[in-house]
Amino acid sequence: MKTAIIGAGPGGLTLARLLQRNHFVCEVYERDASPAARPYQGSSLDLHTASGQQALKEAGLLDEFNALSRPEGEAFRVCDAATAKIKFKTKPPKPGKPNKPEIDRLLLRNLLLDSLLPGSVHWGKQLDYVEQVGQTHILHFANEPQSESEFDLVVGADGAWSRLRAVLSPEVPIFSGVTAIETIISKDLVRSDVDELVGHGSLIANRGTQSLWCQRQGDGGVSAAQYMRTPEGWVAQCGINWEDSETARVALVDRHMSEGWAEIFRHMILGSGAEIWPRALYMMPVGWRWNPKPGITLLGDAAHLMTPFAGVGVNLAMEDALELSRALLRWGGDGRESLTEAIAEYERPMFERAQLNAALTWKNLVRNFGTHE
Ligand SMILES: Cc1cc2nc3c(=O)[nH]c(=O)nc-3n(C[C@H](O)[C@H](O)[C@H](O)COP(=O)(O)OP(=O)(O)OC[C@H]3O[C@@H](n4cnc5c(N)ncnc54)[C@H](O)[C@@H]3O)c2cc1C
């Protein structure tokens, strides 16, 4: 059996590693031109014992993960937005108990990439559409005449705006009502009071329907993201020129943080000296699922895009990869009928997991940011 995985994010790469480790033939097709195409992939991720870490354990990569990750990054603080006083902080994790150490996205990606067979990740390959011919599939890429054929199974691990999703359902992501605006303060620009307040982990300060999330990164820098309720299309229509980071940071703070925010929080946006990335947060409807289709399935954000307010997205993506690989292993690689059953065996509990977590993150969103009305 030959498998194509679309997308070299954490979900797709975990699946590739698990399949290759069990001698399945699989190729990964990634839109990025190279592994270095996006040096900053977003703030760091915590991997949970039963999902992200379990997938790495079965991939034979847990020791390397333990060497690269930061257990102290699990620390979490809640601050008063106006005074910057700490209102709550977690206790350090107990040795031997379930934990969720942090790892930088790039380190996780490289850990997985380095574990794959040389040449099995194809860069600069943006999937356009999939054509079914008999019992196999042909992949067609954007801006490229050459296609790839003869795949028995195609797995869409291509994230929020998955192209493969369209083969399974006409449903598209809906705007959640919240936009995140993120910047990163490099280590040398982290002010001493910021250093102390953020500590080794994450910090949140809430005010009305706004929430500032700050997080220590592996290189000592600090990411700062302002989450706020906005109308759909706000990023393009708000009049802030996001291309000019300096004026964008000033405009954001003037318009949205001038009152009720302590100086230290305004400084985290103003003083970053770095790019600023606005991201409108989209989601699939809670409980969305598709009818099974032979030889095609999805995992991770492609399967269940949700907002980050339950902190589980990457863990679900890696758990999906683990469960799909287990289902394929049980099946063993022979016969189309049972491949369809193996996929259904993976999809049924995945839909349940996704629905539970999507409902939780939606509940958290409503609690923090209110509803559209
Ligand atoms: C602001 C924010 C904060 C978050 N914080 C957390 C957190 O703290 N904890 C957590 O667990 N999760 C968090 N998440 C969610 C987490 O980032 C995702 O759930 C996770 O990255 C999903 O992994 P994935 O492999 O499914 O998709 P992705 O990481 O999106 O990877 C998809 C890959 O597919 C590629 N691709 C896309 N389209 C194509 C195409 N047509 N052809 C080929 N390749 C393609 C992309 O380039 C990418 O490499 C956060 C998300 C956001 C937006």
XYZ file of N, CA and C in Angstrom, residues 125-231:
321
model
N 5.466 21.622 -2.721
C 4.390 20.894 -3.414
C 3.059 21.269 -2.773
N 2.384 22.224 -3.371
C 1.086 22.673 -2.837
C -0.036 21.919 -3.531
N -0.705 21.069 -2.769
C -1.784 20.275 -3.371
C -2.866 21.195 -3.926
N -3.298 20.901 -5.150
C -4.419 21.645 -5.718
C -5.682 20.784 -5.623
N -5.626 19.589 -6.217
C -6.777 18.687 -6.098
C -6.331 17.240 -6.263
N -7.238 16.344 -5.878
C -6.963 14.905 -5.957
C -7.940 14.289 -6.946
N -7.409 13.462 -7.812
C -8.256 12.803 -8.812
C -8.264 11.311 -8.500
N -9.465 10.733 -8.481
C -9.542 9.290 -8.235
C -9.598 8.565 -9.572
N -8.695 7.609 -9.754
C -8.697 6.811 -10.986
C -8.739 5.351 -10.567
N -9.865 4.713 -10.814
C -10.035 3.334 -10.340
C -9.940 3.331 -8.825
N -9.026 2.518 -8.318
C -8.920 2.402 -6.854
C -7.788 3.254 -6.283
N -7.112 4.016 -7.145
C -6.000 4.822 -6.620
C -6.239 6.310 -6.881
N -5.297 7.116 -6.393
C -5.478 8.568 -6.457
C -4.270 9.238 -7.092
N -4.564 10.310 -7.840
C -3.489 11.120 -8.435
C -3.518 12.488 -7.760
N -2.340 12.968 -7.361
C -2.252 14.293 -6.738
C -1.854 15.316 -7.791
N -2.584 16.427 -7.833
C -2.234 17.525 -8.740
C -1.841 18.729 -7.890
N -0.751 19.369 -8.285
C -0.221 20.472 -7.485
C -0.429 21.810 -8.185
N -0.532 22.874 -7.375
C -0.718 24.218 -7.935
C 0.566 24.638 -8.655
N 0.425 25.323 -9.760
C 1.569 25.866 -10.525
C 2.601 24.817 -10.900
N 2.164 23.607 -11.104
C 3.146 22.586 -11.452
C 2.488 21.514 -12.313
N 3.016 21.266 -13.506
C 2.356 20.309 -14.388
C 2.501 18.857 -13.919
N 3.588 18.568 -13.179
C 3.852 17.160 -12.832
C 2.962 16.687 -11.680
N 2.263 15.578 -11.901
C 1.407 15.036 -10.837
C 2.088 13.811 -10.220
N 1.523 13.330 -9.125
C 2.045 12.119 -8.467
C 0.891 11.131 -8.392
N 1.154 9.877 -8.769
C 0.008 8.969 -8.878
C 0.182 7.673 -8.097
N -0.878 6.855 -8.170
C -0.874 5.490 -7.623
C -0.895 5.443 -6.101
N -1.586 6.377 -5.479
C -1.691 6.304 -4.019
C -2.987 5.597 -3.628
N -2.859 4.593 -2.755
C -4.051 3.890 -2.263
C -4.764 4.732 -1.211
N -3.948 5.449 -0.424
C -4.511 6.251 0.665
C -3.924 7.655 0.601
N -4.795 8.669 0.687
C -4.329 10.060 0.763
C -4.844 10.636 2.078
N -3.912 11.158 2.895
C -4.282 11.703 4.202
C -4.068 13.214 4.176
N -5.120 13.955 4.410
C -5.025 15.419 4.463
C -4.607 15.851 5.856
N -3.338 16.282 5.970
C -2.840 16.858 7.226
C -2.446 18.292 6.905
N -3.260 18.920 6.051
C -2.890 20.213 5.472
C -3.570 21.390 6.165
N -3.875 21.217 7.449
C -4.201 22.351 8.297
C -5.549 23.011 8.049
N -5.647 24.254 8.559
C -6.911 24.987 8.641
C -7.667 25.052 7.308
N -6.948 25.336 6.231
C -7.605 25.562 4.940
C -7.349 24.390 4.008
N -7.462 23.201 4.562
C -7.203 21.950 3.842
C -7.864 21.902 2.461
N -7.062 21.561 1.450
C -7.624 21.366 0.104
C -8.341 20.020 0.030
N -7.844 19.063 0.797
C -8.418 17.717 0.702
C -9.815 17.654 1.330
N -10.059 18.567 2.292
C -11.360 18.570 2.970
C -12.508 18.699 1.960
N -12.247 19.483 0.897
C -13.298 19.740 -0.094
C -13.740 18.462 -0.810
N -12.867 17.450 -0.840
C -13.230 16.181 -1.483
C -14.261 15.439 -0.631
N -14.247 15.723 0.677
C -15.107 14.977 1.601
C -16.391 15.709 1.959
N -16.365 17.041 1.856
C -17.531 17.805 2.325
C -17.483 19.225 1.766
N -18.652 19.830 1.531
C -18.659 21.234 1.078
C -18.478 22.220 2.238
N -18.460 21.712 3.486
C -18.378 22.595 4.661
C -17.036 23.342 4.677
N -17.070 24.631 5.028
C -15.823 25.410 5.116
C -15.714 26.023 6.517
N -14.503 26.428 6.938
C -14.364 27.023 8.269
C -15.198 28.298 8.414
N -15.662 28.525 9.644
C -16.429 29.741 9.938
C -15.606 30.615 10.884
N -15.826 31.923 10.807
C -15.072 32.842 11.669
C -15.554 32.680 13.108
N -14.596 32.588 14.044
C -14.958 32.350 15.447
C -15.386 33.622 16.163
N -15.088 34.789 15.568
C -15.405 36.054 16.246
C -14.201 36.629 16.984
N -13.076 35.896 16.955
C -11.891 36.361 17.691
C -10.701 36.443 16.733
N -9.914 37.518 16.898
C -8.679 37.675 16.124
C -7.504 37.730 17.098
N -6.406 37.084 16.726
C -5.183 37.130 17.540
C -4.159 37.990 16.811
N -3.501 38.873 17.551
C -2.439 39.690 16.950
C -1.178 39.387 17.749
N -0.198 38.805 17.073
C 0.954 38.254 17.798
C 2.250 38.930 17.395
N 3.130 39.099 18.376
C 4.484 39.564 18.084
C 5.450 38.798 18.982
N 6.742 38.979 18.744
C 7.712 38.244 19.556
C 8.835 39.187 19.980
N 9.132 39.176 21.284
C 10.221 40.018 21.803
C 11.463 39.136 21.862
N 12.498 39.527 21.122
C 13.700 38.677 21.140
C 14.398 38.802 22.497
N 15.188 37.788 22.831
C 15.797 37.688 24.172
C 16.491 38.996 24.585
N 17.238 39.590 23.645
C 18.004 40.788 24.009
C 17.117 42.006 24.244
N 15.843 41.948 23.836
C 14.947 43.089 24.055
C 13.967 42.856 25.207
N 14.081 41.702 25.863
C 13.148 41.423 26.970
C 13.565 42.258 28.187
N 12.697 43.177 28.592
C 12.990 44.053 29.735
C 13.005 43.215 31.016
N 13.758 43.642 32.015
C 13.912 42.802 33.211
C 12.573 42.568 33.925
N 11.680 43.593 33.931
C 10.390 43.379 34.615
C 9.511 42.389 33.842
N 9.648 42.386 32.501
C 8.900 41.417 31.681
C 9.442 40.014 31.962
N 10.765 39.939 32.010
C 11.450 38.676 32.290
C 10.908 38.048 33.578
N 10.810 38.877 34.602
C 10.387 38.392 35.917
C 8.896 38.034 35.923
N 8.089 38.879 35.302
C 6.636 38.649 35.333
C 6.251 37.378 34.572
N 6.862 37.183 33.405
C 6.488 36.020 32.577
C 7.081 34.732 33.153
N 8.258 34.823 33.747
C 8.897 33.621 34.308
C 9.260 32.642 33.202
N 9.180 31.339 33.511
C 9.597 30.323 32.531
C 8.462 29.888 31.615
N 7.216 30.251 31.963
C 6.083 29.665 31.237
C 5.198 30.686 30.553
N 3.884 30.605 30.837
C 2.904 31.461 30.169
C 2.205 32.356 31.174
N 1.689 33.455 30.650
C 0.966 34.410 31.488
C -0.217 34.943 30.690
N -1.340 35.078 31.367
C -2.523 35.638 30.703
C -3.040 36.818 31.509
N -3.440 37.884 30.804
C -4.128 39.002 31.463
C -5.391 39.288 30.659
N -6.536 39.329 31.348
C -7.817 39.536 30.659
C -8.388 40.900 30.996
N -8.986 41.532 30.005
C -9.733 42.772 30.262
C -10.913 42.816 29.299
N -12.129 42.794 29.843
C -13.320 42.790 28.989
C -13.249 41.636 28.007
N -13.415 41.951 26.728
C -13.360 40.889 25.716
C -11.987 40.856 25.041
N -10.958 41.201 25.819
C -9.580 41.101 25.322
C -8.772 40.216 26.256
N -7.771 39.562 25.693
C -6.947 38.674 26.503
C -5.525 38.688 25.943
N -4.568 39.058 26.789
C -3.172 39.087 26.339
C -2.474 37.817 26.820
N -1.904 37.063 25.889
C -1.190 35.820 26.226
C 0.294 36.042 25.970
N 1.097 35.831 26.996
C 2.546 35.990 26.845
C 3.182 34.647 27.177
N 4.248 34.318 26.447
C 4.827 32.993 26.662
C 6.332 33.001 26.407
N 7.075 32.400 27.331
C 8.524 32.244 27.160
C 8.794 31.263 26.027
N 9.751 31.602 25.175
C 10.152 30.695 24.096
C 11.495 30.046 24.445
N 11.844 29.006 23.726
C 13.052 28.241 24.037
C 14.334 29.052 23.970
N 14.360 30.087 23.119
C 15.595 30.878 22.981
C 15.644 32.040 23.973
N 14.699 32.072 24.927
C 14.693 33.131 25.941
C 13.816 34.314 25.563
N 13.359 34.380 24.322
C 12.449 35.445 23.903
C 11.066 35.247 24.528
N 10.187 36.238 24.308
C 8.821 36.153 24.852
C 7.841 36.492 23.730
N 6.857 35.628 23.512
C 5.812 35.958 22.535
C 4.684 36.673 23.265
N 4.042 37.610 22.579
C 2.906 38.328 23.170
C 1.797 38.365 22.131
N 0.628 37.867 22.506
C -0.487 37.836 21.550
C -1.718 38.450 22.192
N -2.273 39.453 21.519
C -3.512 40.066 21.992
C -4.669 39.388 21.257
N -5.552 38.732 22.011
C -6.746 38.113 21.437
C -7.905 39.053 21.705
N -8.691 39.346 20.686
C -9.851 40.202 20.934
C -11.000 39.903 19.988
N -12.189 40.220 20.492
C -13.378 40.025 19.658
C -13.374 41.087 18.567
N -13.557 40.648 17.328
C -13.598 41.581 16.188
C -14.667 41.101 15.214
N -15.110 41.990 14.328
C -15.967 41.507 13.240
C -15.135 40.717 12.236
